[in-house]
Each structure stands twice: as C-alpha cells, then as structure tokens.
Amino acid sequence: MRTMLLPPRLTASAESVREAAQRYGLRTVQFTSFTLPDGLRGAEHLHAGPGFADVVVPAYGIAPLEAPRDWLAGLPRELTRRDVRIMPIAEAYALRRPVFIKSPNDKGIRAMVYADGSRLPGPDAVDPETVVLVSDVVTFEAEYRLHCLDGTVHTGSRYAENGRLALGPLPEAAKAFGTEVLAEAGAALPSAIVVDVGTADGHWAVVEANAAWASGLYTASPELALDVILRAAGPVGDVAPRDRRFIRVPS
C-alpha cells in the first residue's frame, strides 16, 4: 500500500484529495507539524504546499515535479496577451509603473499588483538575487484551472470571474485553449502539471503554471485530479526520463 503525506492543516480541496486517495487504496498520513514523525519509514506521494514538500521530500525520496521558473516568461505573447519577464528582485526594484509580481514556483514573494518596484520587500528581507515573475497588469474576465496529464487536459474547473472566486464547470472553449497551449508549449512542462488559463479582453491567455501536488481542485473531479497529483509527486525511481529535469530542488 502506497502512502500519501498531507500537511497539518487541510483545505476543503485537500480533504477531497485525501478522500479520493483513500478510495483509490492509498494510505494517507496527515502530519501534526512540519517535524518528521517517528516510525513513518516510507511514503511515496504528497499533496501540500512547497514549504511542507521541502521538509519531507529529502526524507522519503519523493520527486515533486514543477514547471521551469521561466516557462511563463518564455511563452509567445499570443498565448499570454501581456508582457511577462523573469528577473532578479534587485532589478525589479527599479520598476516605476504598476506591475503584477510573484514568485515563480512558491509564495516567497506575495503575488499581487505593486504600484511600483519600491513596494516590494527590500534587500533586508529578501536576497537580491531572488527571481520573480513580472507582468503587465491584466484583468481576467474568467479564469480556469486545468489539471494536465501527458499533454492532455485531464480535468478542470472555473475558479474566478473578474478577480473574485467563482466556482463553476470547465467549458469546452477553456479545454480547447489548454489543449492548444500544451501542443505548443507542453514539451517544456512536466507530464503532470496544472495550467491556469483565462479570458482577457475577449482573448484566451495563459495565467500561469502550478505544481499539481500543491494546487487546489476547485470543482474539478477529485479522482481525475488525483491521477495528475500522483504522477506529479511520486517516488524518485518512478520518474520518467523526460520528467527528471522538472524535479523540484528543496530551497
């Protein structure tokens, strides 16, 4: 029986993942803290945020897959509908216009619109070489989460409208755009990943890519999302050669 590790606090989405994993026949173990418990000798999967993952991955030989930090910045403008760049935060300090800034693959830098670069955490709080994604400010009319597996959209759901939480089904148009994105840029992503897409000014655009093992489900099928999560965070020995370059290195 394989084991999935879970963090001390679970969202409703994570509860759904746990229940789906148990129905699938996995043993689930929820930690009480970020300290490794005594007596737990083996685990193969996890569903948690990056901070928890970085604690448990070295101990149990789990390989969490994530998108390259520069994947979004490398997409053509036809897929993003905005300028997206990746740079050290020291460079971002010099920006003197409103921009949306976030950490590429974790929550080290709060994802939000900054009036200018001077509003970012300063060098006394953040290493100046810390990499951030910087993009034009765009309002998405609707946003959708796509759980993707082997170059296809496996399941998904709507999660926002005009910047506010608005759960709903995944329309065929969102799935079709996701399929287009995977055909054009999926080779630069792991085989199991979450891609968020949306509409801005009536055009489809990529919002970002997220690690499936750290992403909420919203109204997506827990069983189908579990397929993606198990591949996205499984034993190191099970990782396919094409995915090895996407294994997260604990910070």
XYZ file of N, CA and C in Angstrom:
753
model
N 0.849 -1.197 0.000
C 0.000 0.000 0.000
C 0.884 1.247 0.000
N 0.654 2.105 -0.975
C 1.417 3.347 -1.030
C 0.819 4.388 -0.095
N 1.667 5.348 0.302
C 1.276 6.349 1.286
C 1.357 7.741 0.698
N 0.330 8.559 0.968
C 0.340 9.977 0.606
C 0.464 10.802 1.875
N 1.391 11.740 1.872
C 1.602 12.622 3.015
C 0.818 13.918 2.837
N 0.252 14.409 3.950
C -0.544 15.625 3.955
C -0.058 16.543 5.071
N -0.191 17.845 4.904
C 0.304 18.797 5.902
C -0.634 18.911 7.100
N -0.216 19.641 8.136
C -1.038 19.738 9.353
C -2.420 20.341 9.132
N -2.522 21.321 8.239
C -3.813 21.974 8.004
C -4.284 21.658 6.587
N -5.526 21.235 6.475
C -6.078 20.861 5.174
C -7.208 21.800 4.777
N -7.181 22.221 3.522
C -8.312 22.960 2.967
C -9.399 21.959 2.594
N -10.576 22.468 2.237
C -11.650 21.586 1.773
C -11.203 20.839 0.526
N -10.413 21.503 -0.320
C -9.896 20.864 -1.526
C -8.974 19.702 -1.170
N -8.086 19.932 -0.207
C -7.164 18.872 0.213
C -7.906 17.707 0.853
N -8.987 18.004 1.555
C -9.816 16.936 2.105
C -10.376 16.065 0.984
N -10.776 16.706 -0.115
C -11.293 15.948 -1.258
C -10.217 15.058 -1.860
N -8.989 15.575 -1.914
C -7.878 14.768 -2.427
C -7.632 13.582 -1.505
N -7.644 13.819 -0.194
C -7.422 12.727 0.757
C -8.489 11.643 0.590
N -9.739 12.051 0.477
C -10.819 11.077 0.326
C -10.683 10.288 -0.977
N -10.303 10.984 -2.052
C -10.102 10.297 -3.332
C -8.941 9.311 -3.230
N -7.867 9.713 -2.540
C -6.714 8.827 -2.370
C -7.089 7.581 -1.582
N -7.903 7.756 -0.555
C -8.327 6.605 0.248
C -9.215 5.670 -0.568
N -10.094 6.239 -1.382
C -10.925 5.389 -2.246
C -10.066 4.632 -3.248
N -8.961 5.255 -3.640
C -8.043 4.642 -4.597
C -7.233 3.520 -3.957
N -7.211 3.470 -2.623
C -6.478 2.426 -1.915
C -5.177 2.884 -1.295
N -4.938 4.194 -1.284
C -3.730 4.717 -0.664
C -3.949 4.915 0.836
N -2.886 4.773 1.589
C -2.893 5.179 2.988
C -2.535 6.654 3.035
N -3.272 7.437 3.813
C -2.963 8.859 3.933
C -2.490 9.146 5.361
N -1.451 9.950 5.467
C -0.880 10.327 6.764
C -0.818 11.844 6.829
N -1.553 12.417 7.772
C -1.522 13.859 7.982
C -0.576 14.187 9.120
N 0.418 15.031 8.856
C 1.358 15.434 9.890
C 0.680 16.370 10.884
N 1.180 16.410 12.097
C 0.696 17.358 13.098
C 1.555 18.624 13.129
N 2.736 18.562 12.515
C 3.625 19.714 12.409
C 4.550 19.461 11.226
N 5.483 20.364 11.005
C 6.452 20.168 9.925
C 7.635 19.312 10.382
N 7.552 18.745 11.552
C 8.593 17.850 12.067
C 8.288 16.424 11.627
N 9.299 15.721 11.130
C 9.091 14.352 10.672
C 8.716 13.460 11.853
N 7.619 12.714 11.735
C 7.192 11.863 12.850
C 8.064 10.617 12.977
N 8.165 10.117 14.181
C 8.878 8.859 14.414
C 8.037 7.695 13.893
N 8.693 6.716 13.334
C 8.008 5.498 12.943
C 7.463 5.464 11.539
N 7.460 6.591 10.849
C 6.988 6.592 9.462
C 8.187 6.338 8.553
N 8.299 5.132 8.078
C 9.508 4.718 7.368
C 9.426 4.877 5.856
N 8.232 4.978 5.323
C 8.136 5.083 3.872
C 6.926 5.877 3.451
N 7.057 6.605 2.349
C 5.951 7.343 1.752
C 6.309 7.587 0.294
N 5.301 7.609 -0.554
C 5.548 7.711 -1.995
C 4.969 8.968 -2.639
N 3.972 9.588 -2.007
C 3.295 10.728 -2.618
C 3.038 11.805 -1.579
N 2.720 13.019 -2.058
C 2.314 14.080 -1.148
C 1.361 15.027 -1.864
N 0.587 15.727 -1.051
C -0.270 16.810 -1.544
C -0.192 17.912 -0.514
N 0.562 18.973 -0.829
C 0.849 20.014 0.158
C 1.526 21.188 -0.530
N 1.746 22.253 0.230
C 2.457 23.406 -0.292
C 3.957 23.184 -0.360
N 4.665 24.107 -1.018
C 6.113 23.954 -1.197
C 6.898 23.869 0.112
N 6.488 24.627 1.136
C 7.229 24.597 2.395
C 7.216 23.221 3.029
N 6.050 22.594 3.065
C 5.945 21.242 3.610
C 6.700 20.256 2.725
N 6.554 20.408 1.405
C 7.230 19.500 0.480
C 8.740 19.535 0.677
N 9.292 20.723 0.872
C 10.742 20.831 1.021
C 11.244 20.149 2.288
N 10.379 19.995 3.288
C 10.757 19.310 4.518
C 10.759 17.800 4.322
N 9.708 17.267 3.698
C 9.536 15.814 3.658
C 10.190 15.136 2.460
N 10.377 15.862 1.357
C 10.921 15.251 0.140
C 12.268 14.572 0.374
N 13.239 15.244 1.020
C 14.537 14.577 1.201
C 14.459 13.319 2.057
N 13.522 13.284 2.989
C 13.437 12.159 3.921
C 12.811 10.921 3.296
N 11.914 11.111 2.338
C 11.154 9.972 1.827
C 11.386 9.672 0.342
N 12.238 10.431 -0.308
C 12.559 10.121 -1.697
C 11.417 10.378 -2.658
N 10.606 11.386 -2.354
C 9.519 11.781 -3.247
C 10.054 12.816 -4.231
N 9.594 12.742 -5.471
C 10.066 13.652 -6.513
C 8.932 14.572 -6.954
N 8.807 15.773 -6.375
C 7.764 16.703 -6.788
C 8.160 17.416 -8.086
N 7.288 17.360 -9.066
C 7.563 17.990 -10.360
C 6.959 19.383 -10.398
N 7.673 20.309 -11.025
C 7.154 21.663 -11.176
C 7.625 22.249 -12.500
N 6.945 23.291 -12.947
C 7.309 23.953 -14.202
C 8.626 24.699 -14.039
N 9.391 24.853 -15.108
C 10.581 25.701 -15.035
C 10.188 27.122 -14.619
N 11.053 27.776 -13.884
C 10.727 29.109 -13.383
C 10.429 30.094 -14.500
N 11.054 29.888 -15.674
C 10.903 30.854 -16.761
C 9.892 30.415 -17.820
N 9.103 29.369 -17.528
C 8.189 28.857 -18.557
C 7.208 29.922 -19.026
N 6.537 30.598 -18.095
C 5.551 31.602 -18.479
C 6.193 32.747 -19.254
N 7.365 33.190 -18.799
C 8.049 34.303 -19.466
C 8.506 33.928 -20.872
N 8.672 32.639 -21.131
C 9.142 32.198 -22.439
C 8.042 31.972 -23.461
N 6.787 32.095 -23.032
C 5.688 31.879 -23.968
C 5.545 33.066 -24.922
N 5.080 32.813 -26.146
C 4.831 33.930 -27.071
C 3.689 34.799 -26.569
N 3.705 36.050 -26.929
C 2.673 36.986 -26.469
C 1.280 36.545 -26.910
N 1.198 35.790 -28.002
C -0.107 35.307 -28.467
C -0.772 34.393 -27.437
N 0.032 33.773 -26.556
C -0.514 32.890 -25.534
C -0.690 33.577 -24.184
N 0.040 34.662 -23.940
C -0.058 35.345 -22.647
C -0.887 36.628 -22.706
N -0.935 37.265 -23.863
C -1.661 38.526 -24.059
C -1.133 39.647 -23.164
N 0.127 39.507 -22.734
C 0.748 40.537 -21.911
C 2.247 40.292 -21.899
N 2.988 41.317 -21.516
C 4.439 41.172 -21.366
C 4.728 40.488 -20.039
N 5.498 39.406 -20.069
C 5.888 38.683 -18.862
C 7.402 38.503 -18.892
N 8.063 38.929 -17.835
C 9.518 38.785 -17.765
C 9.914 38.141 -16.445
N 11.078 37.515 -16.441
C 11.634 36.959 -15.212
C 12.938 37.693 -14.935
N 13.145 38.061 -13.663
C 14.320 38.866 -13.326
C 14.624 38.749 -11.836
N 15.854 39.083 -11.429
C 16.148 39.156 -10.000
C 15.333 40.286 -9.372
N 14.942 40.128 -8.122
C 14.144 41.163 -7.483
C 14.910 42.481 -7.406
N 16.247 42.414 -7.369
C 17.042 43.640 -7.344
C 16.776 44.487 -8.582
N 16.535 43.842 -9.719
C 16.215 44.563 -10.950
C 14.785 45.098 -10.909
N 13.904 44.326 -10.300
C 12.500 44.739 -10.215
C 12.318 45.980 -9.343
N 13.242 46.226 -8.413
C 13.138 47.414 -7.564
C 13.099 48.695 -8.394
N 13.708 48.673 -9.564
C 13.819 49.884 -10.383
C 12.562 50.182 -11.193
N 11.597 49.271 -11.212
C 10.374 49.488 -11.986
C 9.577 50.645 -11.404
N 9.086 51.513 -12.265
C 8.343 52.688 -11.816
C 6.971 52.768 -12.489
N 6.281 51.654 -12.488
C 4.923 51.567 -13.023
C 4.217 50.410 -12.313
N 2.903 50.401 -12.325
C 2.197 49.270 -11.721
C 2.493 47.975 -12.464
N 2.820 46.913 -11.730
C 3.122 45.604 -12.315
C 2.606 44.514 -11.381
N 2.312 43.375 -11.974
C 1.956 42.197 -11.188
C 3.230 41.391 -10.992
N 3.560 41.073 -9.741
C 4.811 40.380 -9.426
C 4.507 39.192 -8.520
N 5.175 38.084 -8.772
C 5.019 36.886 -7.948
C 6.284 36.055 -8.019
N 6.432 35.147 -7.055
C 7.482 34.135 -7.145
C 7.062 33.107 -8.189
N 8.013 32.538 -8.924
C 7.643 31.583 -9.974
C 6.960 30.320 -9.469
N 7.499 29.700 -8.398
C 7.001 28.386 -8.003
C 6.709 28.233 -6.509
N 6.653 29.327 -5.781
C 6.288 29.253 -4.375
C 5.662 30.583 -3.980
N 5.519 30.814 -2.695
C 4.860 32.035 -2.224
C 5.825 32.941 -1.487
N 7.113 32.874 -1.843
C 8.102 33.699 -1.171
C 7.829 35.181 -1.320
N 7.435 35.604 -2.523
C 7.042 36.986 -2.787
C 5.545 36.994 -3.037
N 4.818 37.755 -2.270
C 3.362 37.764 -2.381
C 2.924 38.140 -3.790
N 2.044 37.336 -4.368
C 1.539 37.582 -5.717
C 0.479 38.669 -5.664
N 0.780 39.826 -6.271
C -0.160 40.947 -6.247
C 0.314 42.038 -7.209
N -0.544 43.018 -7.419
C -0.160 44.192 -8.196
C 0.566 45.165 -7.265
N 1.783 45.535 -7.649
C 2.579 46.507 -6.900
C 2.550 47.841 -7.644
N 2.351 48.917 -6.922
C 2.293 50.236 -7.550
C 3.582 50.540 -8.309
N 4.699 50.079 -7.793
C 5.992 50.133 -8.477
C 6.952 49.238 -7.707
N 8.172 49.115 -8.227
C 9.133 48.195 -7.629
C 9.552 48.547 -6.224
N 9.383 49.809 -5.846
C 9.795 50.209 -4.496
C 8.904 49.605 -3.413
N 7.735 49.067 -3.805
C 6.812 48.485 -2.824
C 7.131 47.024 -2.510
N 8.106 46.452 -3.194
C 8.495 45.066 -2.941
C 9.268 44.939 -1.630
N 9.303 43.750 -1.025
C 10.147 43.554 0.157
C 11.591 43.928 -0.155
N 12.227 44.648 0.729
C 13.559 45.177 0.478
C 14.674 44.169 0.670
N 15.911 44.568 0.345
C 17.067 43.669 0.459
C 17.381 43.243 1.878
N 16.803 43.927 2.859
C 16.981 43.492 4.243
C 16.121 42.266 4.552
N 15.113 42.016 3.685
C 14.201 40.892 3.911
C 14.327 39.797 2.866
N 14.849 40.137 1.682
C 14.902 39.189 0.572
C 16.276 39.256 -0.085
N 16.822 38.104 -0.413
C 18.084 38.051 -1.164
C 17.887 38.780 -2.489
N 18.745 39.744 -2.825
C 18.588 40.498 -4.067
C 18.585 39.631 -5.331
N 19.127 38.415 -5.244
C 19.148 37.535 -6.408
C 17.877 36.693 -6.530
N 16.943 36.840 -5.596
C 15.676 36.113 -5.663
C 14.970 36.433 -6.974
N 14.554 35.397 -7.685
C 13.937 35.580 -9.001
C 12.438 35.792 -8.854
N 11.900 36.736 -9.616
C 10.460 36.999 -9.618
C 9.957 37.070 -11.059
N 8.669 36.787 -11.220
C 7.991 36.987 -12.492
C 7.299 38.338 -12.452
N 7.503 39.117 -13.489
C 6.939 40.468 -13.577
C 6.092 40.538 -14.841
N 4.843 40.955 -14.702
C 3.986 41.026 -15.885
C 3.142 42.291 -15.869
N 2.641 42.652 -17.056
C 1.691 43.747 -17.156
C 0.452 43.411 -16.329
N -0.218 44.441 -15.872
C -1.453 44.244 -15.108
C -2.594 43.963 -16.085
N -3.232 42.818 -15.892
C -4.326 42.392 -16.767
C -5.501 41.962 -15.896
N -6.705 42.318 -16.318
C -7.909 41.851 -15.637
C -8.504 40.696 -16.437
N -8.567 39.537 -15.821
C -9.158 38.375 -16.480
C -10.656 38.324 -16.187
N -11.446 38.223 -17.258
C -12.896 38.121 -17.057
C -13.271 36.802 -16.385
N -12.571 35.750 -16.748
C -12.810 34.435 -16.153
C -11.504 33.668 -16.156
N -11.307 32.813 -15.123
C -10.077 32.028 -15.010
C -10.428 30.572 -14.721
N -9.628 29.674 -15.298
C -9.906 28.245 -15.222
C -8.639 27.489 -14.867
N -8.784 26.458 -14.054
C -7.659 25.587 -13.680
C -7.756 24.285 -14.454
N -6.654 23.928 -15.124
C -6.588 22.716 -15.928
C -5.579 21.759 -15.305
N -6.030 20.597 -14.888
C -5.115 19.545 -14.444
C -4.724 18.736 -15.683
N -3.440 18.791 -16.014
C -2.971 18.241 -17.289
C -2.086 17.017 -17.062
N -2.279 16.009 -17.911
C -1.525 14.763 -17.787
C -1.157 14.271 -19.173
N 0.137 14.056 -19.386
C 0.636 13.535 -20.659
C 0.164 14.357 -21.850
N 0.212 15.675 -21.705
C -0.101 16.556 -22.816
C -1.570 16.739 -23.106
N -2.452 16.300 -22.191
C -3.890 16.483 -22.386
C -4.501 17.129 -21.150
N -5.628 17.786 -21.328
C -6.369 18.338 -20.208
C -7.177 17.200 -19.593
N -6.831 16.809 -18.370
C -7.418 15.624 -17.731
C -8.707 15.966 -16.983
N -8.729 17.130 -16.342
C -9.924 17.645 -15.678
C -9.680 19.121 -15.413
N -10.691 19.804 -14.871
C -10.517 21.228 -14.597
C -11.803 21.868 -14.142
N -11.722 23.163 -13.862
C -12.905 23.896 -13.436
C -12.651 25.393 -13.546
N -13.725 26.166 -13.506
C -13.580 27.619 -13.371
C -13.340 27.929 -11.903
N -12.495 28.952 -11.645
C -12.268 29.323 -10.255
C -12.444 30.806 -9.979
N -12.534 31.644 -11.002
C -12.670 33.075 -10.738
C -13.340 33.791 -11.906
N -13.983 34.906 -11.569
C -14.512 35.842 -12.549
C -14.198 37.247 -12.076
N -13.539 38.013 -12.946
C -13.163 39.393 -12.619
C -12.421 39.491 -11.287
N -11.531 38.530 -11.075
C -10.680 38.562 -9.895
C -11.310 38.048 -8.622
N -12.554 37.588 -8.678
C -13.246 37.086 -7.490
C -13.518 35.595 -7.637
N -13.477 34.894 -6.511
C -13.746 33.465 -6.532
C -15.136 33.210 -7.108
N -15.189 32.336 -8.128
C -16.460 31.993 -8.779
C -16.313 30.597 -9.357
N -16.710 29.613 -8.581
C -16.521 28.227 -8.987
C -17.559 27.822 -10.018
N -17.124 26.996 -10.945
C -18.037 26.535 -11.982
C -17.399 25.461 -12.833
N -18.146 24.934 -13.794
C -17.627 23.868 -14.655
C -16.592 24.386 -15.646
N -15.866 23.454 -16.234
C -14.872 23.784 -17.250
C -15.540 23.775 -18.624
N -15.614 24.918 -19.312
C -16.234 24.934 -20.641
C -15.311 24.336 -21.691
N -15.897 23.889 -22.768
C -15.113 23.295 -23.843
C -14.099 24.272 -24.426
N -14.442 25.562 -24.444
C -13.517 26.556 -25.001
C -12.234 26.638 -24.175
N -12.351 26.542 -22.840
C -11.167 26.566 -21.982
C -10.333 25.314 -22.203
N -10.996 24.172 -22.316
C -10.281 22.922 -22.564
C -9.583 22.971 -23.916
N -10.242 23.542 -24.918
C -9.649 23.634 -26.250
C -8.417 24.531 -26.236
N -8.493 25.667 -25.514
C -7.327 26.545 -25.443
C -6.202 25.863 -24.686
N -6.528 25.167 -23.605
C -5.497 24.430 -22.880
C -4.817 23.400 -23.752
N -5.588 22.722 -24.570
C -5.021 21.734 -25.495
C -4.073 22.408 -26.481
N -4.441 23.606 -26.932
C -3.577 24.366 -27.843
C -2.267 24.748 -27.162
N -2.362 25.203 -25.917
C -1.162 25.586 -25.163
C -0.240 24.388 -24.976
N -0.804 23.245 -24.615
C 0.012 22.050 -24.399
C 0.669 21.588 -25.701
N -0.031 21.730 -26.809
C 0.552 21.335 -28.091
C 1.730 22.229 -28.449
N 1.632 23.521 -28.116
C 2.683 24.468 -28.494
C 3.805 24.543 -27.471
N 3.479 24.423 -26.188
C 4.493 24.664 -25.155
C 4.552 23.580 -24.098
N 3.807 22.483 -24.285
C 3.778 21.433 -23.277
C 5.053 20.637 -23.150
N 5.877 20.626 -24.194
C 7.133 19.884 -24.118
C 8.068 20.473 -23.067
N 7.855 21.736 -22.718
C 8.687 22.398 -21.714
C 8.074 22.312 -20.321
N 7.046 21.449 -20.158
C 6.412 21.242 -18.861
C 6.535 19.775 -18.463
N 6.452 19.475 -17.162
C 6.407 18.064 -16.754
C 5.136 17.402 -17.256
N 5.115 16.086 -17.256
C 3.972 15.350 -17.796
C 2.727 15.494 -16.938
N 2.874 15.922 -15.684
C 1.745 16.158 -14.787
C 1.891 17.552 -14.201
N 0.955 18.432 -14.513
C 1.086 19.842 -14.143
C -0.294 20.489 -14.148
N -0.404 21.604 -13.492
C -1.610 22.419 -13.549
C -1.293 23.676 -14.359
N -2.169 24.004 -15.289
C -2.040 25.232 -16.071
C -3.329 26.032 -15.876
N -3.182 27.279 -15.446
C -4.326 28.170 -15.305
C -4.437 29.045 -16.548
N -5.635 29.154 -17.088
C -5.888 29.967 -18.272
C -7.090 30.863 -18.004
N -7.263 31.866 -18.853
C -8.408 32.746 -18.678
C -8.657 33.580 -19.909
N -9.681 34.411 -19.817
C -10.001 35.331 -20.905
C -9.742 36.754 -20.442
N -9.080 37.532 -21.304
C -8.786 38.934 -21.039
C -9.096 39.721 -22.304
N -9.951 40.716 -22.185
C -10.379 41.499 -23.356
C -10.899 40.599 -24.467
N -11.571 39.534 -24.071
C -12.177 38.650 -25.051
C -11.239 37.649 -25.674
N -9.969 37.622 -25.249
C -8.982 36.692 -25.807
C -8.555 35.685 -24.739
N -8.279 34.468 -25.165
C -7.748 33.456 -24.252
C -6.278 33.733 -23.971
N -5.858 33.468 -22.735
C -4.464 33.695 -22.345
C -4.074 32.739 -21.233
N -2.794 32.425 -21.171
C -2.253 31.631 -20.064
C -2.066 32.535 -18.858
N -2.576 32.110 -17.712
C -2.380 32.854 -16.471
C -1.049 32.462 -15.841
N -0.854 31.154 -15.607
C 0.385 30.651 -15.020
C 0.346 29.132 -15.007
N 1.470 28.528 -14.641
C 1.548 27.085 -14.406
C 1.837 26.856 -12.933
N 1.252 25.803 -12.369
C 1.443 25.483 -10.951
C 1.712 23.997 -10.779
N 2.423 23.665 -9.721
C 2.658 22.258 -9.393
C 1.337 21.601 -9.017
N 1.021 20.463 -9.609
C -0.245 19.790 -9.335
C -0.335 19.345 -7.880
N 0.783 18.961 -7.285
C 0.777 18.477 -5.896
C 0.501 19.595 -4.890
N 0.561 20.843 -5.340
C 0.336 21.967 -4.438
C -0.875 22.801 -4.836
N -1.688 22.317 -5.763
C -2.784 23.112 -6.312
C -4.143 22.629 -5.826
N -5.035 23.577 -5.596
C -6.399 23.250 -5.218
C -7.191 22.730 -6.402
N -8.276 22.032 -6.100
C -9.089 21.404 -7.144
C -10.239 22.277 -7.612
N -10.730 23.152 -6.744
C -11.973 23.871 -7.022
C -13.079 22.850 -7.297
N -13.699 22.840 -8.477
C -14.763 21.866 -8.726
C -14.336 20.749 -9.680
N -13.040 20.608 -9.888
C -12.550 19.529 -10.760
C -12.818 18.174 -10.117
N -12.860 17.141 -10.930
C -13.055 15.782 -10.434
C -11.899 15.383 -9.531
N -12.142 15.059 -8.256
C -11.044 14.647 -7.370
C -10.325 13.401 -7.875
N -11.090 12.457 -8.446
C -10.468 11.223 -8.942
C -9.535 11.503 -10.108
N -9.979 12.334 -11.049
C -9.124 12.644 -12.203
C -7.952 13.529 -11.792
N -8.199 14.476 -10.895
C -7.095 15.311 -10.413
C -6.068 14.464 -9.678
N -6.534 13.439 -8.961
C -5.611 12.558 -8.242
C -4.645 11.874 -9.210
N -5.111 11.494 -10.382
C -4.211 10.909 -11.381
C -3.017 11.825 -11.637
N -3.306 13.115 -11.744
C -2.260 14.102 -12.025
C -1.363 14.294 -10.806
N -1.962 14.371 -9.634
C -1.195 14.602 -8.398
C -0.230 13.448 -8.123
N -0.696 12.220 -8.312
C 0.169 11.065 -8.035
C 1.379 11.050 -8.955
N 1.183 11.404 -10.223
C 2.326 11.474 -11.146
C 3.226 12.651 -10.784
N 2.612 13.756 -10.367
C 3.377 14.983 -10.115
C 4.227 14.909 -8.863
N 3.905 13.989 -7.950
C 4.705 13.825 -6.728
C 4.703 12.351 -6.366
N 5.629 11.608 -6.939
C 5.750 10.180 -6.700
C 7.176 9.793 -6.369
N 7.446 8.522 -6.258
C 8.804 8.079 -5.931
C 9.831 8.511 -6.978
N 11.010 8.859 -6.511
C 12.076 9.272 -7.430
C 12.324 8.199 -8.486
N 12.287 6.950 -8.086
C 12.563 5.866 -9.021
C 11.529 5.690 -10.102
N 10.341 6.275 -9.918
C 9.280 6.154 -10.916
C 9.284 7.279 -11.944
N 10.133 8.278 -11.750
C 10.111 9.447 -12.634
C 10.662 9.077 -14.012
N 9.882 9.379 -15.043
C 10.306 9.106 -16.408
C 11.483 10.008 -16.783
N 12.339 9.547 -17.688
C 13.492 10.361 -18.078
C 13.123 11.784 -18.499
N 12.015 11.966 -19.237
C 11.653 13.309 -19.706
C 11.298 14.248 -18.556
N 10.914 13.675 -17.399
C 10.478 14.493 -16.279
C 11.571 14.793 -15.264
N 12.720 14.168 -15.403
C 13.739 14.321 -14.366
C 14.211 15.759 -14.202
N 14.223 16.508 -15.279
C 14.693 17.896 -15.193
C 13.688 18.813 -14.492
N 12.489 18.311 -14.244
C 11.454 19.111 -13.605
C 11.325 18.840 -12.104
N 12.171 17.985 -11.554
C 12.090 17.691 -10.127
C 12.500 18.913 -9.319
N 11.647 19.291 -8.394
C 11.925 20.447 -7.540
C 13.099 20.176 -6.629
N 13.991 21.143 -6.534
C 15.114 21.077 -5.603
C 14.712 21.879 -4.368
N 14.644 21.252 -3.173
C 14.230 21.980 -1.968
C 15.076 23.223 -1.751
N 14.407 24.317 -1.371
C 15.123 25.578 -1.164
C 15.778 25.615 0.215
